[in-house]
mmCIF file of C-alpha atoms in Angstrom:
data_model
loop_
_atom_site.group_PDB
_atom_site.id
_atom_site.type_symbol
_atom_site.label_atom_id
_atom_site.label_comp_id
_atom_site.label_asym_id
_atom_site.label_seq_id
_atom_site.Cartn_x
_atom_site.Cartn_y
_atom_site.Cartn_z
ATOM 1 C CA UNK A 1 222.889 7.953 -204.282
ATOM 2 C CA UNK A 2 223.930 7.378 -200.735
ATOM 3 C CA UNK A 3 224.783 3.919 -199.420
ATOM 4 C CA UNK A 4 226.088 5.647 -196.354
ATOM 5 C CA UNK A 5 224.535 6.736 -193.128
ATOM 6 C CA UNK A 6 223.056 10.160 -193.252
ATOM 7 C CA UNK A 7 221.568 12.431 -190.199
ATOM 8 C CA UNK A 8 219.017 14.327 -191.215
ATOM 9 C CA UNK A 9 217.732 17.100 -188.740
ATOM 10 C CA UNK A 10 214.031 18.969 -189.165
ATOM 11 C CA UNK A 11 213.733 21.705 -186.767
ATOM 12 C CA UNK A 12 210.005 23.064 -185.886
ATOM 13 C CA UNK A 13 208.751 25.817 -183.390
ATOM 14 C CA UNK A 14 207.795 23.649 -181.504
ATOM 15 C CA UNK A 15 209.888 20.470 -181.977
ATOM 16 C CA UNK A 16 213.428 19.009 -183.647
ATOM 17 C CA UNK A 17 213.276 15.852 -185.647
ATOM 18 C CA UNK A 18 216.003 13.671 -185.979
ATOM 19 C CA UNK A 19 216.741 10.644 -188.095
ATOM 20 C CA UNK A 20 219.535 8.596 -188.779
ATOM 21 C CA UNK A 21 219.226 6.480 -191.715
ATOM 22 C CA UNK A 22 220.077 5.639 -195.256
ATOM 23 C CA UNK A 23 218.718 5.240 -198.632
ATOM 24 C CA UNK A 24 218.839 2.167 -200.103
ATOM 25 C CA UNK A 25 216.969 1.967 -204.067
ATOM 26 C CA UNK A 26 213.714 3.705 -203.605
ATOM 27 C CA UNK A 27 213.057 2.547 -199.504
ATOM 28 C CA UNK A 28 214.485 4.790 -196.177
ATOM 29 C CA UNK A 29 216.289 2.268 -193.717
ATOM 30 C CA UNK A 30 215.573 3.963 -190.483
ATOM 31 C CA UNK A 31 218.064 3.588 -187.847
ATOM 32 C CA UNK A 32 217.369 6.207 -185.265
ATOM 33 C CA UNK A 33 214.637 8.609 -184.400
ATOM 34 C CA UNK A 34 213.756 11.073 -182.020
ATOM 35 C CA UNK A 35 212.086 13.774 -181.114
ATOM 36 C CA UNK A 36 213.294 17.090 -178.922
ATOM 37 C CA UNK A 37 211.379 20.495 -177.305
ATOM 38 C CA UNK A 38 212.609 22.801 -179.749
ATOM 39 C CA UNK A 39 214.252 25.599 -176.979
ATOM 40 C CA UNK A 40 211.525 28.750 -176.195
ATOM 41 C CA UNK A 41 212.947 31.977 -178.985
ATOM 42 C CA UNK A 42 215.743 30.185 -180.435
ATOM 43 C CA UNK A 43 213.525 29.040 -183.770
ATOM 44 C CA UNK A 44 210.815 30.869 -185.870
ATOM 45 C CA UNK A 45 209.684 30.268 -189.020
ATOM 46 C CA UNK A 46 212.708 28.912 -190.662
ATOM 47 C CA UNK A 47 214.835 31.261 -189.194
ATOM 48 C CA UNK A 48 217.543 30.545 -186.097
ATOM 49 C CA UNK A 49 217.621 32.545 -183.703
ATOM 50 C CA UNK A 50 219.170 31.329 -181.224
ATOM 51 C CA UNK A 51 222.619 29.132 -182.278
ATOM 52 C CA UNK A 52 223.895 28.158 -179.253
ATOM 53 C CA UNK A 53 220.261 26.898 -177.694
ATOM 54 C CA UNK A 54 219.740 24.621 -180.460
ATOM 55 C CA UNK A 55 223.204 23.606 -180.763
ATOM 56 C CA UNK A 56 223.177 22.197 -177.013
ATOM 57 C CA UNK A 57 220.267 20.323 -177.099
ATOM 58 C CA UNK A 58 221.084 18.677 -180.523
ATOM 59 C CA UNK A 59 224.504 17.927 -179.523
ATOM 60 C CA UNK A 60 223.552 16.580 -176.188
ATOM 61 C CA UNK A 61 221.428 13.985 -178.223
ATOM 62 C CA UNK A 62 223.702 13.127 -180.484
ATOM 63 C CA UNK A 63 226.474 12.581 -177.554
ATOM 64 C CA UNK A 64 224.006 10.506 -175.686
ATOM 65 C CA UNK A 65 223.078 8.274 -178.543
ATOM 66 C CA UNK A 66 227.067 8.010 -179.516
ATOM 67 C CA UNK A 67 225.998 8.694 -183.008
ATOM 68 C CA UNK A 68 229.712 9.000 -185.516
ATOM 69 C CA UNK A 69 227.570 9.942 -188.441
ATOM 70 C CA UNK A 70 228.717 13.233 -189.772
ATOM 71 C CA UNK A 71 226.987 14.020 -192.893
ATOM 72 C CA UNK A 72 224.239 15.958 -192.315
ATOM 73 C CA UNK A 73 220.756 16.977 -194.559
ATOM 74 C CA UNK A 74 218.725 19.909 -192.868
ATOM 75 C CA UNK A 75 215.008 20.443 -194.228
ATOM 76 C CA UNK A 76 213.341 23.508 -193.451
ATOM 77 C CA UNK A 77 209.807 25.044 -194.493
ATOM 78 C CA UNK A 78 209.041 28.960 -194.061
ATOM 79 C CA UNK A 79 206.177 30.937 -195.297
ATOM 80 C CA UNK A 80 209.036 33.251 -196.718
ATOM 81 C CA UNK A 81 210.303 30.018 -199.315
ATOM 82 C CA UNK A 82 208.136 31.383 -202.477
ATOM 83 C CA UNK A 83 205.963 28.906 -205.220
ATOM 84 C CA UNK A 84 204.941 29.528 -208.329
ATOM 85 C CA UNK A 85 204.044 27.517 -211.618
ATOM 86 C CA UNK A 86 205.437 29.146 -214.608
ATOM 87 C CA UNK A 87 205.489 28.007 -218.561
ATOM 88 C CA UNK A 88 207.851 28.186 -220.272
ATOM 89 C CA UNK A 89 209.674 26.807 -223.669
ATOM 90 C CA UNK A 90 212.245 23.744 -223.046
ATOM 91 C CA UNK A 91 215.737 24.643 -223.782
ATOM 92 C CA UNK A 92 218.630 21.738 -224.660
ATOM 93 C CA UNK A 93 220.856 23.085 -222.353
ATOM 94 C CA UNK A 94 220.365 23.319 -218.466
ATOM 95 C CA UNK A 95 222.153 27.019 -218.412
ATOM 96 C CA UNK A 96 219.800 28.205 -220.798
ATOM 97 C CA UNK A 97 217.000 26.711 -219.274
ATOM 98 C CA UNK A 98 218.033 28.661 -215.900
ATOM 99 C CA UNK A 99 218.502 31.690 -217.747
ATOM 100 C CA UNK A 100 214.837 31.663 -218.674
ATOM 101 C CA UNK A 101 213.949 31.022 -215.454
ATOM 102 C CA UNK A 102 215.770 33.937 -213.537
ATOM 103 C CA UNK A 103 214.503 36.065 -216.189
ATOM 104 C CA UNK A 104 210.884 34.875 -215.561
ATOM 105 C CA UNK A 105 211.034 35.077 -211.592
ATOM 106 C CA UNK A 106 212.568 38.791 -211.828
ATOM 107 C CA UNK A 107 209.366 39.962 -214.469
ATOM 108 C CA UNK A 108 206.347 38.246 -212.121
ATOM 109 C CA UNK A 109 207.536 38.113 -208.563
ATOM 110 C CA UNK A 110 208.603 40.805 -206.146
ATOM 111 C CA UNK A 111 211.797 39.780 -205.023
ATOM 112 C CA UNK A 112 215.606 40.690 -205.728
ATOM 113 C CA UNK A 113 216.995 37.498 -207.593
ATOM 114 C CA UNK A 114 220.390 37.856 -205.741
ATOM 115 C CA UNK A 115 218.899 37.229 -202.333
ATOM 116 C CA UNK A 116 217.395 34.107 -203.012
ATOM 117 C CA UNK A 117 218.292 29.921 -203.870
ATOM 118 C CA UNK A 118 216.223 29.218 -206.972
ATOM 119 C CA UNK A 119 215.159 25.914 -207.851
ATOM 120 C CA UNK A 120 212.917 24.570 -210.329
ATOM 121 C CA UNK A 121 211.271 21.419 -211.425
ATOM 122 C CA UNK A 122 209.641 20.683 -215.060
ATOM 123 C CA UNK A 123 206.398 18.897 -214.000
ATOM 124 C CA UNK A 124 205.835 18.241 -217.313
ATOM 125 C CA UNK A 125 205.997 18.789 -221.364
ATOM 126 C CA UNK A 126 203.622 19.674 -224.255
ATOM 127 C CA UNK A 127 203.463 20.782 -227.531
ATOM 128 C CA UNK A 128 202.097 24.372 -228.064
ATOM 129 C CA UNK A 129 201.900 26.172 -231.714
ATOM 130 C CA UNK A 130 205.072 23.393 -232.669
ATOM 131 C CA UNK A 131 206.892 25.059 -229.396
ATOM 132 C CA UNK A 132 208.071 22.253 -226.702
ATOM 133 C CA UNK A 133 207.221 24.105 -223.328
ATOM 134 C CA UNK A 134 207.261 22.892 -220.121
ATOM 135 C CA UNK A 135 204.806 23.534 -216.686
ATOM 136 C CA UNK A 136 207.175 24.300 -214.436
ATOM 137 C CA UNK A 137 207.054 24.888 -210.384
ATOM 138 C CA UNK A 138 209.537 27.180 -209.048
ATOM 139 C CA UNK A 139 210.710 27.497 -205.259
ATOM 140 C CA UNK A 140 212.838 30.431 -203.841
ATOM 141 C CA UNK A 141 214.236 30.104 -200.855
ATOM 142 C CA UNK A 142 216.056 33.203 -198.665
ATOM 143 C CA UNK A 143 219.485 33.353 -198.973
ATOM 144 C CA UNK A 144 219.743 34.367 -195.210
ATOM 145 C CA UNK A 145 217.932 30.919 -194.351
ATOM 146 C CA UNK A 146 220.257 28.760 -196.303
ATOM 147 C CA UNK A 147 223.570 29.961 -195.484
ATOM 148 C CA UNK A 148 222.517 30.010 -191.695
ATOM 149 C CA UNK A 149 221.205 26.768 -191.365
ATOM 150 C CA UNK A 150 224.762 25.950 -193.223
ATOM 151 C CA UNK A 151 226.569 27.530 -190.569
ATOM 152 C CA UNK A 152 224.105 25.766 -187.860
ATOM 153 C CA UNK A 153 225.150 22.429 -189.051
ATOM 154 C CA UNK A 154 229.183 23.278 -188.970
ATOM 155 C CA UNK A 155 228.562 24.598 -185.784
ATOM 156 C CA UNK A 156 227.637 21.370 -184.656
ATOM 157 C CA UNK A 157 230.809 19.795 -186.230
ATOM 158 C CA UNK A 158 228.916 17.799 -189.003
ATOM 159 C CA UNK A 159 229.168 17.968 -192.257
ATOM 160 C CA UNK A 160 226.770 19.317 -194.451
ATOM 161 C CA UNK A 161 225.534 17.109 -197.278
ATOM 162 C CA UNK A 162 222.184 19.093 -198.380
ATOM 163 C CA UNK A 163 219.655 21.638 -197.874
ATOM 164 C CA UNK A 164 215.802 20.357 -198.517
ATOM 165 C CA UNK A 165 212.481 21.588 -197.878
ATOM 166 C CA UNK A 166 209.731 19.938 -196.310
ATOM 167 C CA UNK A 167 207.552 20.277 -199.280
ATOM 168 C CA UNK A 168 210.185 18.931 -201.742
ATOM 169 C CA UNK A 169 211.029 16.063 -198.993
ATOM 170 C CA UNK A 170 207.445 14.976 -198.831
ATOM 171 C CA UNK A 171 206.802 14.704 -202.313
ATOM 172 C CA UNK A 172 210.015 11.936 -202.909
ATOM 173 C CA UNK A 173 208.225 10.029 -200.323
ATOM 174 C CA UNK A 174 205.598 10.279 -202.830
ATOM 175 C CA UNK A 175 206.862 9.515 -206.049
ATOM 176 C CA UNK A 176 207.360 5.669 -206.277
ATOM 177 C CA UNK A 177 204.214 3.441 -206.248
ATOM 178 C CA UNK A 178 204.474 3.516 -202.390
ATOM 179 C CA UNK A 179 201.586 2.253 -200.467
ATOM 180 C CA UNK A 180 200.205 4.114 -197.356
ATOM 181 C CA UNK A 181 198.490 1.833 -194.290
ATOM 182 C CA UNK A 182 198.739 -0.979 -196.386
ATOM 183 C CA UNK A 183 196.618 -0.201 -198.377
ATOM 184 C CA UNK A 184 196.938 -0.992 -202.037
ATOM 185 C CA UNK A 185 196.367 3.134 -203.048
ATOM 186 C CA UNK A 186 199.176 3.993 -204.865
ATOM 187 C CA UNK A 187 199.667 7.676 -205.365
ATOM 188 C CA UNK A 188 198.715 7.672 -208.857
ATOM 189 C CA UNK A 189 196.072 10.127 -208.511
ATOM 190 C CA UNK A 190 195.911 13.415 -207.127
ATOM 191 C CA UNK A 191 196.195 13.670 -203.557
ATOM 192 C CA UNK A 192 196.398 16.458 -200.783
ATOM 193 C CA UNK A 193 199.050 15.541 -198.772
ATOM 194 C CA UNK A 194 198.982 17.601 -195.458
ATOM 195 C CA UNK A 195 201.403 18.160 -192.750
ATOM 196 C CA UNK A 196 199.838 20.064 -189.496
ATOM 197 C CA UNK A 197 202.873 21.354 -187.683
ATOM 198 C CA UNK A 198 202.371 23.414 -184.545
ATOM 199 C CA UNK A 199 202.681 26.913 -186.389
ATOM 200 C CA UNK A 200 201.716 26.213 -190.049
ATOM 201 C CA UNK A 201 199.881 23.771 -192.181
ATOM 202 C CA UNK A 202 201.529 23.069 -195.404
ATOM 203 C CA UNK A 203 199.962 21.661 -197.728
ATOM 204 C CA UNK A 204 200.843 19.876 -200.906
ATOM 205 C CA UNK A 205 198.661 18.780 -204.324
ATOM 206 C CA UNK A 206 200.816 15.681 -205.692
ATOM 207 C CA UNK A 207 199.636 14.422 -208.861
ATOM 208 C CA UNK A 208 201.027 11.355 -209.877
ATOM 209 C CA UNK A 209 203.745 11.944 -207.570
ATOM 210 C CA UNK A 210 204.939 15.130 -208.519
ATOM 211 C CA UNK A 211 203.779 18.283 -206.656
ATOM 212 C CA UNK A 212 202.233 20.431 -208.264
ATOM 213 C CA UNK A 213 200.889 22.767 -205.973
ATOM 214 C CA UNK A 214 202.569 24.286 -202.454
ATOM 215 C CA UNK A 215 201.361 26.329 -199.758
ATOM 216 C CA UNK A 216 201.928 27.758 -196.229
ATOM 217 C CA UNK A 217 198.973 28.616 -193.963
ATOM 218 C CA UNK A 218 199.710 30.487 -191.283
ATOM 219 C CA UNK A 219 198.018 28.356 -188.754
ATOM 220 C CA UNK A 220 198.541 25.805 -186.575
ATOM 221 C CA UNK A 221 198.058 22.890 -183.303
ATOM 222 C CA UNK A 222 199.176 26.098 -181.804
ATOM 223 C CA UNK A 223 196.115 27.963 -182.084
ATOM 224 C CA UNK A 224 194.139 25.187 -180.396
ATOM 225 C CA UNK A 225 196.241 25.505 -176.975
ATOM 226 C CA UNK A 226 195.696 29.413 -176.902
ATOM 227 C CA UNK A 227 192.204 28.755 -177.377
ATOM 228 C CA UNK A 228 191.752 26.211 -175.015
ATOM 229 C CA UNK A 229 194.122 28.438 -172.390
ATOM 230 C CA UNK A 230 192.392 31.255 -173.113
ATOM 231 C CA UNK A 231 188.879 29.893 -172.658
ATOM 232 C CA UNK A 232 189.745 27.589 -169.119
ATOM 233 C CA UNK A 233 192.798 30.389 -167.715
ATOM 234 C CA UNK A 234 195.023 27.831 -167.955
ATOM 235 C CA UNK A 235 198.957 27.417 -169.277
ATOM 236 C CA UNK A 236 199.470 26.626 -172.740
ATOM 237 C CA UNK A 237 201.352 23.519 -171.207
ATOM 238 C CA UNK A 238 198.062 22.717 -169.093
ATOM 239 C CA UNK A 239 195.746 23.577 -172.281
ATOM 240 C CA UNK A 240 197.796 21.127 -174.460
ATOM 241 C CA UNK A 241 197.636 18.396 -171.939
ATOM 242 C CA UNK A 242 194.147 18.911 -171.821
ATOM 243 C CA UNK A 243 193.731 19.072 -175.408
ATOM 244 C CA UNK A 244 195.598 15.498 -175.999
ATOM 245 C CA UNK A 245 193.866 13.464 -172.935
ATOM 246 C CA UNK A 246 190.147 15.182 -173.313
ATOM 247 C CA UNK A 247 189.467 16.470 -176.756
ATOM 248 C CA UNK A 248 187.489 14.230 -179.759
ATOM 249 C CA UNK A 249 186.336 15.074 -182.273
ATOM 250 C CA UNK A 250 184.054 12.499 -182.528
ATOM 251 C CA UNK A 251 182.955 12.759 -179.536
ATOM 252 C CA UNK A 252 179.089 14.259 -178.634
ATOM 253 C CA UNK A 253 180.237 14.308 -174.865
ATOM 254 C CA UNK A 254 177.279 15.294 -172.271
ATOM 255 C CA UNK A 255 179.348 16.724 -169.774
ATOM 256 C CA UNK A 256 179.622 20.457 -170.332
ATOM 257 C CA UNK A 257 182.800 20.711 -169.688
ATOM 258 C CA UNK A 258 184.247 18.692 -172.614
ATOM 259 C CA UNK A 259 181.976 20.108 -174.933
ATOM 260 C CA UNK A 260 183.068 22.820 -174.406
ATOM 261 C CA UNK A 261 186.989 21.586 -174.569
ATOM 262 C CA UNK A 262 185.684 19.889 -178.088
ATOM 263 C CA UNK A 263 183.731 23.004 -179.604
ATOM 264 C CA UNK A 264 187.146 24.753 -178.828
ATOM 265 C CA UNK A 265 189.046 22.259 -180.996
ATOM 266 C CA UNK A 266 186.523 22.444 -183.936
ATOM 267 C CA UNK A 267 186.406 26.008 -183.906
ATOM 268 C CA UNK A 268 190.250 25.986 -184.400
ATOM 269 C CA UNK A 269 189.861 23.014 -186.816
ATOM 270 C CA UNK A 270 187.127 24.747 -189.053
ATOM 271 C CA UNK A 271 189.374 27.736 -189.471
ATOM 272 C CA UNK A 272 191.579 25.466 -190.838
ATOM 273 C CA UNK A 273 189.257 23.627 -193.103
ATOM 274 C CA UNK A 274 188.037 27.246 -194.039
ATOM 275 C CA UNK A 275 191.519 28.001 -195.410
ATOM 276 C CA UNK A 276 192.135 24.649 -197.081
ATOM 277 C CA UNK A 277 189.041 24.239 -198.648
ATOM 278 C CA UNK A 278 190.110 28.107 -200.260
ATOM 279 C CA UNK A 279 193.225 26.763 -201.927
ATOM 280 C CA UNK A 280 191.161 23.414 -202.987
ATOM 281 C CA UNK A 281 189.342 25.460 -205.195
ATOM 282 C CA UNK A 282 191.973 27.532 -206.073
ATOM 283 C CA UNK A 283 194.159 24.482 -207.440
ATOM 284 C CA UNK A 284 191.011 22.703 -208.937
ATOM 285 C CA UNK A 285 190.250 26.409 -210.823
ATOM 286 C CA UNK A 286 193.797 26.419 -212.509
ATOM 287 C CA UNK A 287 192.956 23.701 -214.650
ATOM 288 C CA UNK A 288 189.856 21.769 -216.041
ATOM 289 C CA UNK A 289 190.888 18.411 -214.863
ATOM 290 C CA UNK A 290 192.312 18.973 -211.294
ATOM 291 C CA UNK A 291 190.463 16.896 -208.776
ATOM 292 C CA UNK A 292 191.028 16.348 -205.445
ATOM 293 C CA UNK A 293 190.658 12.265 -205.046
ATOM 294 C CA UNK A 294 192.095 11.791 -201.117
ATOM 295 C CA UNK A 295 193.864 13.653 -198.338
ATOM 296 C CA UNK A 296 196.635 12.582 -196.285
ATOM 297 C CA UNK A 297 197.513 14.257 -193.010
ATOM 298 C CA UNK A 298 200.598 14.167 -191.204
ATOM 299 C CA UNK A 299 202.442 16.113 -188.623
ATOM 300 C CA UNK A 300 201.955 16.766 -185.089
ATOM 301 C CA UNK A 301 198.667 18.175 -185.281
ATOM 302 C CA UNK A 302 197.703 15.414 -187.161
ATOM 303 C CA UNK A 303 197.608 13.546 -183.942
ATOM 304 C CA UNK A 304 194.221 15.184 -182.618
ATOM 305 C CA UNK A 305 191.595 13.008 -181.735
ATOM 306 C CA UNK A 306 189.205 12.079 -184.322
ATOM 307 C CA UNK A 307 190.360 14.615 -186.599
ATOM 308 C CA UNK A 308 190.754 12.285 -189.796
ATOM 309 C CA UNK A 309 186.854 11.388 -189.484
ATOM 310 C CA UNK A 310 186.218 15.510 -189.146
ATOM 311 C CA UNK A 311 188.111 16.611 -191.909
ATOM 312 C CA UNK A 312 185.989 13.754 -194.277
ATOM 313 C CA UNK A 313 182.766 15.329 -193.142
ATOM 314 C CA UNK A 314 183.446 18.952 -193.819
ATOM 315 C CA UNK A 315 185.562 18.421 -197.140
ATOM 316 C CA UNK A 316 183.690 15.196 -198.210
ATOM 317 C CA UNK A 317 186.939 14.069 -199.605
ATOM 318 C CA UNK A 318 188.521 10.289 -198.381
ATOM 319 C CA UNK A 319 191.028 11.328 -195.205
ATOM 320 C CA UNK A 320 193.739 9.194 -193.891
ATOM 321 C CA UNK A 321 196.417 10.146 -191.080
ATOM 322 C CA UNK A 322 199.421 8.622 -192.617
ATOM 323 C CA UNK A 323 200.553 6.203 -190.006
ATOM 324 C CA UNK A 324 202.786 3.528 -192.703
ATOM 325 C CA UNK A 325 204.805 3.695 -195.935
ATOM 326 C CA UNK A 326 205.997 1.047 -198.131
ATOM 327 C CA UNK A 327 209.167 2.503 -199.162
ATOM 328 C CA UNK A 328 209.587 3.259 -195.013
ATOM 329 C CA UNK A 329 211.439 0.365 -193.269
ATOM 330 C CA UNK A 330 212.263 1.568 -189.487
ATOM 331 C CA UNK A 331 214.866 -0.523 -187.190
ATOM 332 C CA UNK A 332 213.825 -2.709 -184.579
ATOM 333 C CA UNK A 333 214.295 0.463 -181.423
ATOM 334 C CA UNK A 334 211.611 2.509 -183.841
ATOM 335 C CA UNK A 335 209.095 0.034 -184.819
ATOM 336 C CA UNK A 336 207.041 2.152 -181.991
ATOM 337 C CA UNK A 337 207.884 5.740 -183.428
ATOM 338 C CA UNK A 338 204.562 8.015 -184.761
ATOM 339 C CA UNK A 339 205.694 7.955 -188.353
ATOM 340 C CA UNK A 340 203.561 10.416 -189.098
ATOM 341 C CA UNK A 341 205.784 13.313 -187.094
ATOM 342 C CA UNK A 342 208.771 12.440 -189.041
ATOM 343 C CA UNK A 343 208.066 12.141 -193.046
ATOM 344 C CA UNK A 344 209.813 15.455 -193.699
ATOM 345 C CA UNK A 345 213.229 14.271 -191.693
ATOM 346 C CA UNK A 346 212.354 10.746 -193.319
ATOM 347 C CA UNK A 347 211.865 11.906 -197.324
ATOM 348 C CA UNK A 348 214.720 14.621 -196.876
ATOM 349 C CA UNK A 349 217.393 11.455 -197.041
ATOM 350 C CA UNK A 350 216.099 10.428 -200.219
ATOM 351 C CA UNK A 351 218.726 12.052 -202.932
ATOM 352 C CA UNK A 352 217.958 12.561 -206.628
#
């Protein structure tokens, strides 16, 4: 759609993502990257809360960089952005077909229509008692989320082009017959596609490139540096650093002290498995044939030590960390950037 230069920012609790790039076919040109401390209380869970924080360090970056691009794409993710998979018969027209939708969010789900952004995707059709229906997944995001990170991005003097979420911005990474590691694994199968951020884990079913399923769990990278802080009295700062140089999980170390550093991180990391392997069977439940073939991570927390090889044991499911795309071509400055840590900015550019 675009043959210009977007910027497309991603803003976590912990850090801000920004790309500049453009879509060309079905590939992201990458021309910038970076990533920036997210300021302490001015960002939580989707929400800004503080303008003028975030507006100085983004600005600062994008002054520094001399960057004249202007339109903007923001992606967010929030436990309070709302999922569901609904059926429903296929109407002609697209205002009847939103019609049945409203009415169908405001009988199952407890929220007031008004103070949300609706949108919907038909994942697929069938034939039911000579009915066409569709299986459709619905997302609601606040209102209050969208027309702030609107104002954000005029605030900064850019112009805003659209409003994604991470979950939506992942799967259009997904959807072509791209090839991860270079390895010839199309997703043409169903995958679990998961991106460890510092707060949340979100995870994502994609089925032949479509998601299908989409959830928040309310745990993060985070909850290894309180641990680890907690357990040593040190700084989260200190009990990061620690975590990144000394933790592995693949590691059987005999000094006590890093086994103890490493039965920190896999106590952290089998909460975490506890919860995904709940919504695993939750998705495979929902229908006969749903079958979890691979997992990809992604994400910050993605970057842990051995954490790939930990995951395959307890799930018993193929992992990869997702390190190259096919349909991801990055500038000669970037060729060094951890992909991984920027798929949401990355598939966020890519317009329907």
């Amino acid at each position: 759609m675009f043959n210009n230069k977007v910027l497309s920012i991603d803003i976590g609790s912990k850090n801000i993502k920004i790309v500049v790039g453009k879509q060309s076919k079905n590939t992201v040109l990458v021309e910038k990257a970076v990533m920036i401390e997210t300021p302490p209380n001015s960002y939580k869970d989707g929400n800004i809360l503080n303008i003028e924080k975030l507006k100085s360090v983004i600005t600062e970056y994008i002054q520094s960089q001399n960057i004249k691009t202007k339109k903007t794409i923001f992606t967010v993710q929030s436990t309070l952005i709302i999922n569901r998979e609904i059926t429903l018969p296929v109407a002609k027209k697209e205002e009847e077909m939103d019609t049945m939708v409203r009415f169908e969010i405001e009988q199952y789900l407890p929220i007031m229509f008004d103070e949300y952004v609706i949108e919907y995707k038909i994942l697929e059709t069938f034939i039911e008692e000579g009915i066409k229906k569709g299986r459709i997944i619905v997302a609601a995001l606040p209102k209050t989320i969208a027309e702030d990170c609107l104002k954000f991005i005029k605030e900064l003097n850019l112009t805003p082009v659209a409003l994604d979420m991470n979950s939506n911005a992942i799967s259009k990474l997904c959807e072509s017959e791209v090839i991860i590691n270079d390895e010839n694994s199309s997703l043409d199968k169903t995958v679990a596609v998961i991106d460890i951020g510092h707060n949340h884990i979100n995870l994502n079913m994609i089925s032949n490139g479509i998601v299908e399923f989409s959830r928040i769990i309310p745990v993060g990278s985070n909850e290894i540096d309180i641990n680890i802080a907690n357990m040593l009295n040190l700084s989260l700062e200190e009990a990061e650093k620690r975590k990144i140089e000394n933790s592995n999980l693949n590691n059987n170390n005999s000094l006590i002290s890093l086994e103890m550093l490493n039965d920190v991180v896999k106590d952290s990391v089998n909460n975490w498995i506890q919860e995904i392997r709940r919504l695993f069977r939750y998705y495979e439940n929902t229908k006969r044939d749903n079958r979890i073939e691979e997992i990809y991570l992604y994400g910050g927390g993605s970057q842990t030590k051995g954490l790939e090889d930990y995951f395959k044991k307890e799930l018993n499911i193929e992992v990869a960390k997702i390190e190259k795309m096919s349909n991801i071509k990055l500038g000669k400055e970037e060729q060094d950037i951890k992909l991984s840590q920027y798929l949401n900015c990355i598939g966020s550019i890519i317009r329907k």
